[in-house]
Tab-separated table of C-alpha atoms and ligand atoms in Angstrom:
chain	number	residue	atom	x	y	z
A	1	MET	CA	-29.685	-39.448	67.461
A	2	VAL	CA	-32.895	-37.285	66.701
A	3	ASP	CA	-35.225	-39.715	64.627
A	4	LEU	CA	-35.877	-38.138	61.309
A	5	HIS	CA	-38.397	-40.679	60.461
A	6	ASP	CA	-41.153	-38.388	61.490
A	7	SER	CA	-40.119	-35.332	59.835
A	8	ALA	CA	-42.518	-33.487	57.709
A	9	PHE	CA	-40.598	-33.689	54.642
A	10	LEU	CA	-40.202	-37.500	55.235
A	11	LYS	CA	-43.477	-38.019	55.975
A	12	ALA	CA	-44.789	-36.482	52.678
A	13	ALA	CA	-42.028	-38.089	50.631
A	14	ARG	CA	-43.647	-41.380	51.962
A	15	GLY	CA	-47.337	-39.947	51.332
A	16	GLU	CA	-47.967	-39.755	55.021
A	17	ALA	CA	-50.033	-36.937	56.624
A	18	VAL	CA	-48.008	-33.944	57.610
A	19	PRO	CA	-47.422	-31.663	60.558
A	20	HIS	CA	-47.181	-28.837	58.101
A	21	THR	CA	-46.525	-28.581	54.390
A	22	PRO	CA	-42.906	-29.052	54.126
A	23	VAL	CA	-40.762	-26.655	51.811
A	24	TRP	CA	-37.067	-26.917	50.561
A	25	PHE	CA	-35.723	-25.167	47.631
A	26	MET	CA	-33.529	-26.942	44.824
A	27	ARG	CA	-30.169	-25.002	44.371
A	28	GLN	CA	-30.907	-23.348	47.846
A	29	ALA	CA	-27.172	-23.349	48.261
A	30	GLY	CA	-25.409	-21.494	46.065
A	31	ARG	CA	-24.741	-17.986	44.412
A	32	SER	CA	-27.812	-16.382	45.800
A	33	LEU	CA	-26.306	-16.750	49.528
A	34	PRO	CA	-23.405	-14.213	50.381
A	35	GLU	CA	-21.874	-16.898	52.594
A	36	TYR	CA	-22.014	-19.079	49.971
A	37	LEU	CA	-19.729	-16.767	47.926
A	38	LYS	CA	-17.501	-15.875	50.423
A	39	VAL	CA	-16.494	-19.333	50.646
A	40	ARG	CA	-16.246	-20.419	47.454
A	41	GLU	CA	-14.025	-17.269	46.702
A	42	GLY	CA	-10.890	-18.898	44.698
A	43	VAL	CA	-12.389	-22.166	44.729
A	44	ALA	CA	-13.205	-24.031	41.438
A	45	MET	CA	-16.605	-25.585	41.660
A	46	LEU	CA	-15.646	-29.251	41.239
A	47	ASP	CA	-12.719	-28.513	43.695
A	48	ALA	CA	-15.636	-27.238	46.173
A	49	CYS	CA	-17.276	-30.864	45.337
A	50	ALA	CA	-14.303	-32.933	46.344
A	51	ASP	CA	-13.597	-31.064	49.773
A	52	PRO	CA	-15.815	-32.614	52.177
A	53	ASP	CA	-15.532	-29.431	54.722
A	54	LEU	CA	-17.012	-27.333	52.183
A	55	ILE	CA	-19.641	-29.554	51.001
A	56	VAL	CA	-20.875	-29.927	54.767
A	57	GLU	CA	-20.601	-25.688	55.425
A	58	ILE	CA	-22.323	-25.254	51.991
A	59	THR	CA	-24.959	-27.660	52.218
A	60	LEU	CA	-26.008	-26.109	55.936
A	61	GLN	CA	-26.023	-22.766	54.889
A	62	PRO	CA	-29.263	-22.531	53.519
A	63	VAL	CA	-30.669	-24.739	56.431
A	64	ARG	CA	-29.476	-22.566	59.054
A	65	ARG	CA	-30.731	-19.387	57.129
A	66	TYR	CA	-34.170	-20.759	56.054
A	67	GLY	CA	-35.107	-23.263	58.426
A	68	VAL	CA	-36.029	-25.365	55.549
A	69	ASP	CA	-37.509	-29.035	55.644
A	70	ALA	CA	-34.760	-30.721	53.836
A	71	ALA	CA	-31.075	-30.105	53.198
A	72	ILE	CA	-29.926	-31.006	49.466
A	73	PHE	CA	-26.225	-32.549	49.423
A	74	PHE	CA	-24.199	-29.926	47.807
A	75	SER	CA	-22.266	-31.650	44.616
A	76	ASP	CA	-23.327	-31.342	40.760
A	77	ILE	CA	-24.755	-33.867	38.291
A	78	VAL	CA	-21.386	-34.223	36.564
A	79	LEU	CA	-19.085	-34.919	39.412
A	80	PRO	CA	-19.676	-38.699	39.294
A	81	LEU	CA	-18.492	-38.467	35.613
A	82	LYS	CA	-15.380	-36.249	36.678
A	83	ALA	CA	-14.699	-39.261	39.765
A	84	VAL	CA	-14.298	-41.595	36.892
A	85	GLY	CA	-11.936	-39.608	34.869
A	86	VAL	CA	-13.952	-38.301	32.314
A	87	ASP	CA	-12.109	-34.661	31.432
A	88	LEU	CA	-14.798	-31.825	32.149
A	89	ASP	CA	-15.454	-28.705	33.936
A	90	ILE	CA	-17.990	-26.703	35.114
A	91	VAL	CA	-17.483	-23.039	33.630
A	92	PRO	CA	-18.866	-20.340	35.662
A	93	GLY	CA	-21.961	-18.975	34.075
A	94	VAL	CA	-21.848	-21.590	31.506
A	95	GLY	CA	-21.872	-25.184	33.088
A	96	PRO	CA	-20.793	-28.373	32.577
A	97	VAL	CA	-18.242	-28.522	29.445
A	98	VAL	CA	-16.699	-31.858	28.381
A	99	ALA	CA	-13.593	-32.001	26.798
A	100	GLU	CA	-14.209	-34.773	24.221
A	101	PRO	CA	-17.538	-35.446	23.742
A	102	VAL	CA	-19.014	-38.953	23.767
A	103	ARG	CA	-19.704	-40.190	20.159
A	104	THR	CA	-18.734	-43.775	19.392
A	105	LEU	CA	-19.279	-47.334	21.273
A	106	ALA	CA	-15.415	-47.171	21.959
A	107	ASP	CA	-16.211	-43.689	23.865
A	108	VAL	CA	-18.671	-45.409	26.061
A	109	GLU	CA	-16.837	-48.257	26.954
A	110	ALA	CA	-13.929	-46.261	28.158
A	111	ILE	CA	-15.925	-44.665	30.900
A	112	PRO	CA	-15.012	-46.465	33.757
A	113	ASP	CA	-17.844	-47.915	36.132
A	114	LEU	CA	-18.131	-45.531	39.382
A	115	THR	CA	-16.683	-47.640	42.312
A	116	PRO	CA	-17.196	-46.337	46.136
A	117	ASP	CA	-13.089	-45.880	46.262
A	118	ARG	CA	-13.190	-43.255	43.773
A	119	ILE	CA	-15.401	-40.784	46.110
A	120	PRO	CA	-14.484	-41.783	49.470
A	121	PHE	CA	-15.157	-37.499	49.900
A	122	ILE	CA	-18.916	-37.998	48.960
A	123	THR	CA	-18.913	-40.555	51.968
A	124	ALA	CA	-17.327	-38.296	54.338
A	125	ALA	CA	-19.237	-35.388	53.638
A	126	VAL	CA	-22.650	-37.344	53.796
A	127	GLN	CA	-21.474	-38.884	57.244
A	128	GLY	CA	-20.359	-35.323	58.326
A	129	LEU	CA	-23.374	-33.721	57.401
A	130	VAL	CA	-26.044	-36.416	58.750
A	131	GLY	CA	-24.078	-36.068	62.123
A	132	GLU	CA	-24.363	-32.370	61.951
A	133	LEU	CA	-28.236	-32.025	60.738
A	134	ALA	CA	-29.349	-34.244	63.413
A	135	SER	CA	-29.170	-30.980	65.587
A	136	VAL	CA	-30.641	-28.642	63.273
A	137	ASN	CA	-33.778	-27.439	63.620
A	138	GLY	CA	-34.909	-30.414	65.822
A	139	GLY	CA	-33.241	-33.034	62.796
A	140	THR	CA	-33.472	-32.429	59.272
A	141	PRO	CA	-33.339	-34.939	56.561
A	142	LEU	CA	-30.576	-34.810	53.617
A	143	ILE	CA	-31.466	-35.354	50.136
A	144	GLY	CA	-29.141	-37.291	48.154
A	145	PHE	CA	-29.174	-36.503	44.334
A	146	ALA	CA	-27.719	-37.720	40.953
A	147	GLY	CA	-28.612	-36.703	37.479
A	148	ALA	CA	-31.137	-39.210	35.077
A	149	PRO	CA	-29.135	-41.168	32.159
A	150	PHE	CA	-30.591	-38.512	29.629
A	151	THR	CA	-29.954	-35.577	31.340
A	152	VAL	CA	-26.248	-36.404	32.178
A	153	ALA	CA	-25.887	-38.129	28.231
A	154	SER	CA	-26.900	-34.718	26.682
A	155	TYR	CA	-24.021	-32.804	28.503
A	156	LEU	CA	-21.312	-35.842	27.554
A	157	VAL	CA	-22.731	-36.118	23.981
A	158	GLU	CA	-23.256	-32.337	23.463
A	159	GLY	CA	-19.855	-31.387	25.158
A	160	GLY	CA	-21.842	-28.597	26.951
A	161	PRO	CA	-25.288	-26.859	27.756
A	162	SER	CA	-27.467	-27.281	24.942
A	163	LYS	CA	-31.229	-26.102	23.863
A	164	GLU	CA	-31.945	-28.706	21.172
A	165	HIS	CA	-30.083	-31.350	22.442
A	166	ALA	CA	-29.945	-32.251	18.881
A	167	LYS	CA	-26.489	-34.335	18.858
A	168	THR	CA	-27.877	-36.103	21.762
A	169	LYS	CA	-31.361	-37.129	19.869
A	170	ALA	CA	-29.632	-37.694	16.892
A	171	LEU	CA	-27.262	-40.464	18.616
A	172	MET	CA	-30.421	-42.028	20.022
A	173	PHE	CA	-32.297	-42.325	16.866
A	174	SER	CA	-29.378	-43.100	14.754
A	175	ALA	CA	-27.431	-45.325	16.621
A	176	PRO	CA	-29.645	-47.169	19.061
A	177	GLU	CA	-26.937	-49.660	20.446
A	178	VAL	CA	-24.540	-46.744	20.936
A	179	TRP	CA	-27.441	-45.451	23.097
A	180	ASP	CA	-28.490	-48.146	24.816
A	181	ALA	CA	-24.564	-48.912	26.127
A	182	LEU	CA	-24.453	-44.888	26.850
A	183	MET	CA	-27.560	-45.071	28.868
A	184	ARG	CA	-26.876	-48.401	30.715
A	185	LYS	CA	-23.278	-46.826	31.660
A	186	ILE	CA	-24.566	-43.445	33.080
A	187	ALA	CA	-27.490	-45.554	35.198
A	188	GLY	CA	-24.798	-47.518	36.682
A	189	ILE	CA	-22.728	-44.451	37.370
A	190	SER	CA	-25.990	-42.535	38.963
A	191	ALA	CA	-27.183	-45.587	41.101
A	192	ALA	CA	-23.558	-46.069	42.426
A	193	PHE	CA	-23.379	-42.143	43.305
A	194	LEU	CA	-26.802	-42.466	44.832
A	195	ARG	CA	-26.006	-45.849	47.172
A	196	THR	CA	-22.891	-44.039	48.242
A	197	GLN	CA	-25.008	-41.172	49.608
A	198	VAL	CA	-27.946	-43.231	50.928
A	199	ALA	CA	-25.141	-45.957	52.532
A	200	ALA	CA	-23.349	-42.843	54.309
A	201	GLY	CA	-26.976	-41.616	55.854
A	202	ALA	CA	-28.986	-40.160	53.092
A	203	SER	CA	-32.500	-40.040	53.894
A	204	ALA	CA	-34.750	-39.556	50.461
A	205	ILE	CA	-33.007	-38.791	46.804
A	206	GLN	CA	-33.948	-36.859	44.052
A	207	LEU	CA	-33.252	-38.074	40.546
A	208	PHE	CA	-32.882	-34.665	38.252
A	209	ASP	CA	-33.652	-35.396	34.663
A	210	SER	CA	-33.958	-31.590	34.211
A	211	TRP	CA	-34.067	-31.906	30.412
A	212	ALA	CA	-36.085	-34.744	29.537
A	213	GLY	CA	-38.739	-32.009	28.275
A	214	ALA	CA	-37.024	-32.231	24.977
A	215	LEU	CA	-38.546	-35.783	24.451
A	216	THR	CA	-42.033	-36.911	23.218
A	217	PRO	CA	-43.591	-39.055	25.547
A	218	ALA	CA	-43.214	-42.360	22.901
A	219	ASP	CA	-39.323	-41.629	22.607
A	220	TYR	CA	-39.101	-40.820	26.394
A	221	VAL	CA	-40.737	-44.391	27.139
A	222	ARG	CA	-38.600	-45.971	24.525
A	223	TYR	CA	-35.347	-44.941	25.086
A	224	VAL	CA	-35.157	-43.044	28.734
A	225	GLN	CA	-37.638	-44.742	30.846
A	226	PRO	CA	-36.224	-48.244	31.231
A	227	HIS	CA	-32.532	-46.636	32.405
A	228	SER	CA	-34.204	-44.053	34.894
A	229	ALA	CA	-36.559	-46.669	36.043
A	230	ARG	CA	-33.543	-49.041	36.826
A	231	VAL	CA	-31.668	-46.296	39.043
A	232	LEU	CA	-35.140	-45.750	41.032
A	233	ALA	CA	-35.907	-49.587	41.358
A	234	GLU	CA	-32.285	-49.788	43.298
A	235	MET	CA	-33.401	-46.875	45.496
A	236	ALA	CA	-36.462	-48.541	46.431
A	237	GLU	CA	-34.595	-51.567	47.220
A	238	LEU	CA	-32.571	-49.198	49.673
A	239	GLY	CA	-35.898	-48.183	51.381
A	240	VAL	CA	-35.629	-44.380	50.597
A	241	PRO	CA	-38.406	-42.299	49.056
A	242	ARG	CA	-37.910	-41.146	45.665
A	243	ILE	CA	-38.132	-37.689	43.922
A	244	HIS	CA	-38.250	-37.646	40.395
A	245	PHE	CA	-38.031	-34.068	38.652
A	246	GLY	CA	-37.544	-32.576	34.987
A	247	VAL	CA	-38.415	-29.379	33.237
A	248	GLY	CA	-40.778	-28.894	30.755
A	249	THR	CA	-42.523	-31.916	31.321
A	250	ALA	CA	-46.034	-31.464	31.373
A	251	ASN	CA	-46.539	-34.381	28.820
A	252	LEU	CA	-44.299	-36.343	30.928
A	253	LEU	CA	-45.268	-36.436	34.277
A	254	ASP	CA	-47.457	-39.655	34.044
A	255	VAL	CA	-44.510	-41.523	32.529
A	256	MET	CA	-41.836	-39.992	34.851
A	257	GLY	CA	-44.036	-41.145	37.778
A	258	GLU	CA	-43.962	-44.739	36.074
A	259	ALA	CA	-40.359	-44.855	35.721
A	260	GLY	CA	-40.484	-45.015	39.562
A	261	ALA	CA	-41.250	-41.927	41.771
A	262	ASP	CA	-42.931	-41.721	45.317
A	263	VAL	CA	-42.989	-37.909	44.433
A	264	VAL	CA	-43.201	-36.393	41.062
A	265	GLY	CA	-41.281	-32.640	40.929
A	266	VAL	CA	-43.271	-30.512	38.500
A	267	ASP	CA	-41.644	-27.504	37.153
A	268	TRP	CA	-43.277	-24.030	37.072
A	269	ARG	CA	-44.972	-23.890	33.985
A	270	THR	CA	-47.198	-26.910	34.520
A	271	PRO	CA	-50.395	-25.936	36.841
A	272	LEU	CA	-49.959	-28.140	40.168
A	273	ASP	CA	-53.588	-29.235	39.825
A	274	ARG	CA	-53.229	-30.414	36.208
A	275	ALA	CA	-50.155	-32.477	37.817
A	276	ILE	CA	-51.775	-33.910	40.082
A	277	GLY	CA	-54.290	-35.257	37.983
A	278	VAL	CA	-51.785	-37.322	35.838
A	279	VAL	CA	-49.106	-38.656	38.303
A	280	GLY	CA	-51.403	-41.145	39.825
A	281	ASP	CA	-50.891	-42.254	43.295
A	282	ARG	CA	-47.602	-40.558	44.192
A	283	GLY	CA	-47.006	-37.057	45.988
A	284	VAL	CA	-46.184	-33.926	43.999
A	285	GLN	CA	-43.218	-31.660	44.421
A	286	GLY	CA	-43.353	-27.844	43.614
A	287	ASN	CA	-43.799	-25.539	41.678
A	288	LEU	CA	-43.842	-21.635	42.468
A	289	ASP	CA	-42.256	-20.072	39.223
A	290	PRO	CA	-38.732	-19.035	40.908
A	291	THR	CA	-39.153	-15.621	39.444
A	292	LEU	CA	-42.144	-14.723	41.866
A	293	VAL	CA	-39.408	-13.648	44.505
A	294	PHE	CA	-38.827	-10.750	42.320
A	295	ALA	CA	-42.356	-9.784	43.195
A	296	PRO	CA	-43.838	-7.951	46.145
A	297	THR	CA	-43.849	-10.291	49.107
A	298	GLU	CA	-47.665	-9.880	49.057
A	299	VAL	CA	-48.117	-11.109	45.777
A	300	MET	CA	-45.414	-13.993	46.158
A	301	THR	CA	-46.836	-15.196	49.052
A	302	ALA	CA	-50.522	-14.948	47.766
A	303	ARG	CA	-48.862	-17.240	44.502
A	304	ALA	CA	-47.363	-19.289	46.993
A	305	ALA	CA	-50.891	-20.156	49.014
A	306	GLU	CA	-52.390	-21.024	45.532
A	307	VAL	CA	-49.861	-23.482	44.956
A	308	ILE	CA	-50.106	-25.001	48.493
A	309	GLU	CA	-54.118	-24.945	48.198
A	310	ALA	CA	-53.740	-26.766	44.606
A	311	GLY	CA	-51.432	-29.238	46.400
A	312	ARG	CA	-54.076	-30.485	48.673
A	313	ALA	CA	-55.621	-32.915	46.206
A	314	ALA	CA	-52.297	-34.651	45.631
A	315	LYS	CA	-51.504	-37.791	47.768
A	316	SER	CA	-48.745	-35.540	49.315
A	317	HIS	CA	-47.265	-32.386	48.528
A	318	ILE	CA	-43.640	-30.872	49.027
A	319	PHE	CA	-43.493	-27.154	48.424
A	320	ASN	CA	-40.602	-26.162	46.028
A	321	LEU	CA	-39.795	-23.733	43.277
A	322	GLY	CA	-40.675	-25.050	39.724
A	323	HIS	CA	-36.752	-24.816	39.218
A	324	GLY	CA	-33.735	-23.732	40.892
A	325	VAL	CA	-33.474	-20.530	42.616
A	326	ILE	CA	-32.313	-17.798	40.274
A	327	PRO	CA	-28.921	-16.451	41.375
A	328	SER	CA	-29.829	-12.582	41.979
A	329	THR	CA	-32.818	-14.152	44.409
A	330	ASP	CA	-32.747	-11.729	47.426
A	331	PRO	CA	-32.170	-14.791	50.338
A	332	ASP	CA	-34.686	-12.752	52.768
A	333	GLN	CA	-37.455	-13.266	50.519
A	334	LEU	CA	-36.678	-17.074	50.155
A	335	ALA	CA	-36.726	-16.714	54.290
A	336	ARG	CA	-40.170	-14.985	54.386
A	337	LEU	CA	-41.507	-17.528	51.642
A	338	THR	CA	-40.287	-20.373	53.866
A	339	GLU	CA	-41.955	-19.022	56.996
A	340	PHE	CA	-44.924	-18.415	55.027
A	341	VAL	CA	-45.573	-22.031	53.703
A	342	GLN	CA	-44.420	-23.859	56.973
A	343	ALA	CA	-47.189	-21.708	58.905
A	344	TYR	CA	-50.029	-21.880	56.204
A	345	PRO	CA	-52.782	-23.770	57.958
A	346	LEU	CA	-53.680	-27.280	56.936
A	347	ALA	CA	-56.922	-28.107	55.383
B	1	LIG	O1	-28.461	-26.719	46.109
B	1	LIG	C1	-28.497	-27.526	45.450
B	1	LIG	O2	-29.705	-27.735	44.486
B	1	LIG	C2	-27.627	-28.309	45.362
B	1	LIG	C3	-26.477	-28.710	44.736
B	1	LIG	C4	-26.661	-28.638	43.059
B	1	LIG	C5	-26.159	-28.056	42.231
B	1	LIG	N1	-26.171	-28.463	40.801
B	1	LIG	C6	-25.177	-27.138	42.466
B	1	LIG	C7	-24.477	-26.112	41.511
B	1	LIG	C8	-27.723	-29.540	42.228
B	1	LIG	C9	-28.524	-30.376	42.941
B	1	LIG	C10	-26.900	-29.660	41.013
B	1	LIG	C11	-27.786	-30.220	39.797
B	1	LIG	C12	-27.628	-30.109	38.363
B	1	LIG	N2	-26.316	-29.551	37.901
B	1	LIG	C13	-28.751	-29.930	37.582
B	1	LIG	C14	-29.875	-30.287	37.740
B	1	LIG	C15	-30.869	-29.500	38.580
B	1	LIG	C16	-31.356	-28.264	37.672
B	1	LIG	O3	-31.040	-26.942	37.830
B	1	LIG	O4	-32.131	-29.016	36.664
B	1	LIG	C17	-27.985	-29.436	36.265
B	1	LIG	C18	-29.017	-29.537	34.853
B	1	LIG	C19	-26.292	-29.095	36.793
B	1	LIG	C20	-25.738	-29.028	35.708
B	1	LIG	C21	-25.173	-27.471	35.964
B	1	LIG	N3	-23.916	-27.375	37.171
B	1	LIG	C22	-25.550	-26.304	35.778
B	1	LIG	C23	-26.788	-25.980	34.607
B	1	LIG	C24	-24.803	-25.370	36.245
B	1	LIG	C25	-25.037	-23.809	36.358
B	1	LIG	C26	-24.156	-22.857	35.494
B	1	LIG	C27	-24.026	-21.556	35.837
B	1	LIG	O5	-23.095	-21.272	36.585
B	1	LIG	O6	-24.816	-21.184	35.956
B	1	LIG	C28	-24.029	-25.805	36.803
B	1	LIG	C29	-23.260	-25.269	37.991
B	1	LIG	C30	-23.478	-25.344	39.663
B	1	LIG	N4	-23.963	-26.629	40.070
B	1	LIG	C31	-23.513	-24.527	40.585
B	1	LIG	C32	-24.078	-24.655	41.698
B	1	LIG	C33	-24.105	-24.320	43.067
B	1	LIG	C34	-23.044	-22.879	40.356
B	1	LIG	C35	-21.419	-23.207	40.433
B	1	LIG	C36	-20.834	-21.836	41.160
B	1	LIG	O7	-21.226	-21.490	41.695
B	1	LIG	O8	-19.665	-21.373	40.665
């Protein structure tokens, strides 16, 4: 077994000095890759997420192609809900759709907790991946992930993707006891999903609170932070570094850090230097605007250099896009970007 402990990604995730700026991309596996489209032909997203061989192959595709410093487990934030029996689907081009949205205490109590016996394919896939990744590019760490309680709650309460998250926030404001029960339920499910991945060999985790930017700092602290904090505290006990990411979170980076994060993920709208000023003694991850891949390569790499230079002020910096890879992205641009970041001289 190769010792991954000294990989650039894990060093940065722990806040240690690195041999080069590590880089990976949120949604690096997926529709921008022709090899992904090929293996997904005729296979529904949630079926792919339950097939260990497909999970291994899809997770490895971007690692082979780009030589990124970390793999991210191929799954989805709603997979654990599906695993406990929530009637939902991932509709292509739309996202997760829940058949019977959750609105009452009875609805919450009807959702079972997640136990490892419901996700044997996750354990099998992670174990298979960790075995394969040990010999890819001298050893590549695997990032496990889960959705944070607020973001997962939004899909459950709205019944699908939402811009305003109005029903979710209405429940939060008007029925605090239902909200609390829902957030506890999801926190337990997300923690169990992460524990399974770490037990099988994932060496870091990312908690996605993609839609937390819909909240004021005061509401985040009151209604959301304790539940995300519980998930992240459990991961600290397992000894894996934790990345905590959301979109549109310029006003929340301090409190998301305080929820528990070794590294705070920064979306592309927030200047990295400003983010570094508020996250305290933590690393940062990010945050090139994902549309820069559509610019000429020199424009993209010049902007990447600005991100790396800004990142020097942080305790540590993991390079990433400021949100997921856009499906129409040219993979060759991401290959050039990866090479540029890894070759960029350290200060
Ligand atoms: O490479 C990776 O980042 C790992 C795989 C991954 C997926 N979803 C695969 C996926 C991860 C980490 C996620 C997390 C996820 N899922 C989030 C948080 C990250 C973020 O983007 O903010 C959210 C909000 C979801 C919910 C979700 N699932 C959305 C919004 C969508 C896209 C809908 C669409 O078709 O545009 C999905 C589906 C999904 N999850 C796809 C993939 C590769 C596309 C499905 C397909 O290829 O048919």
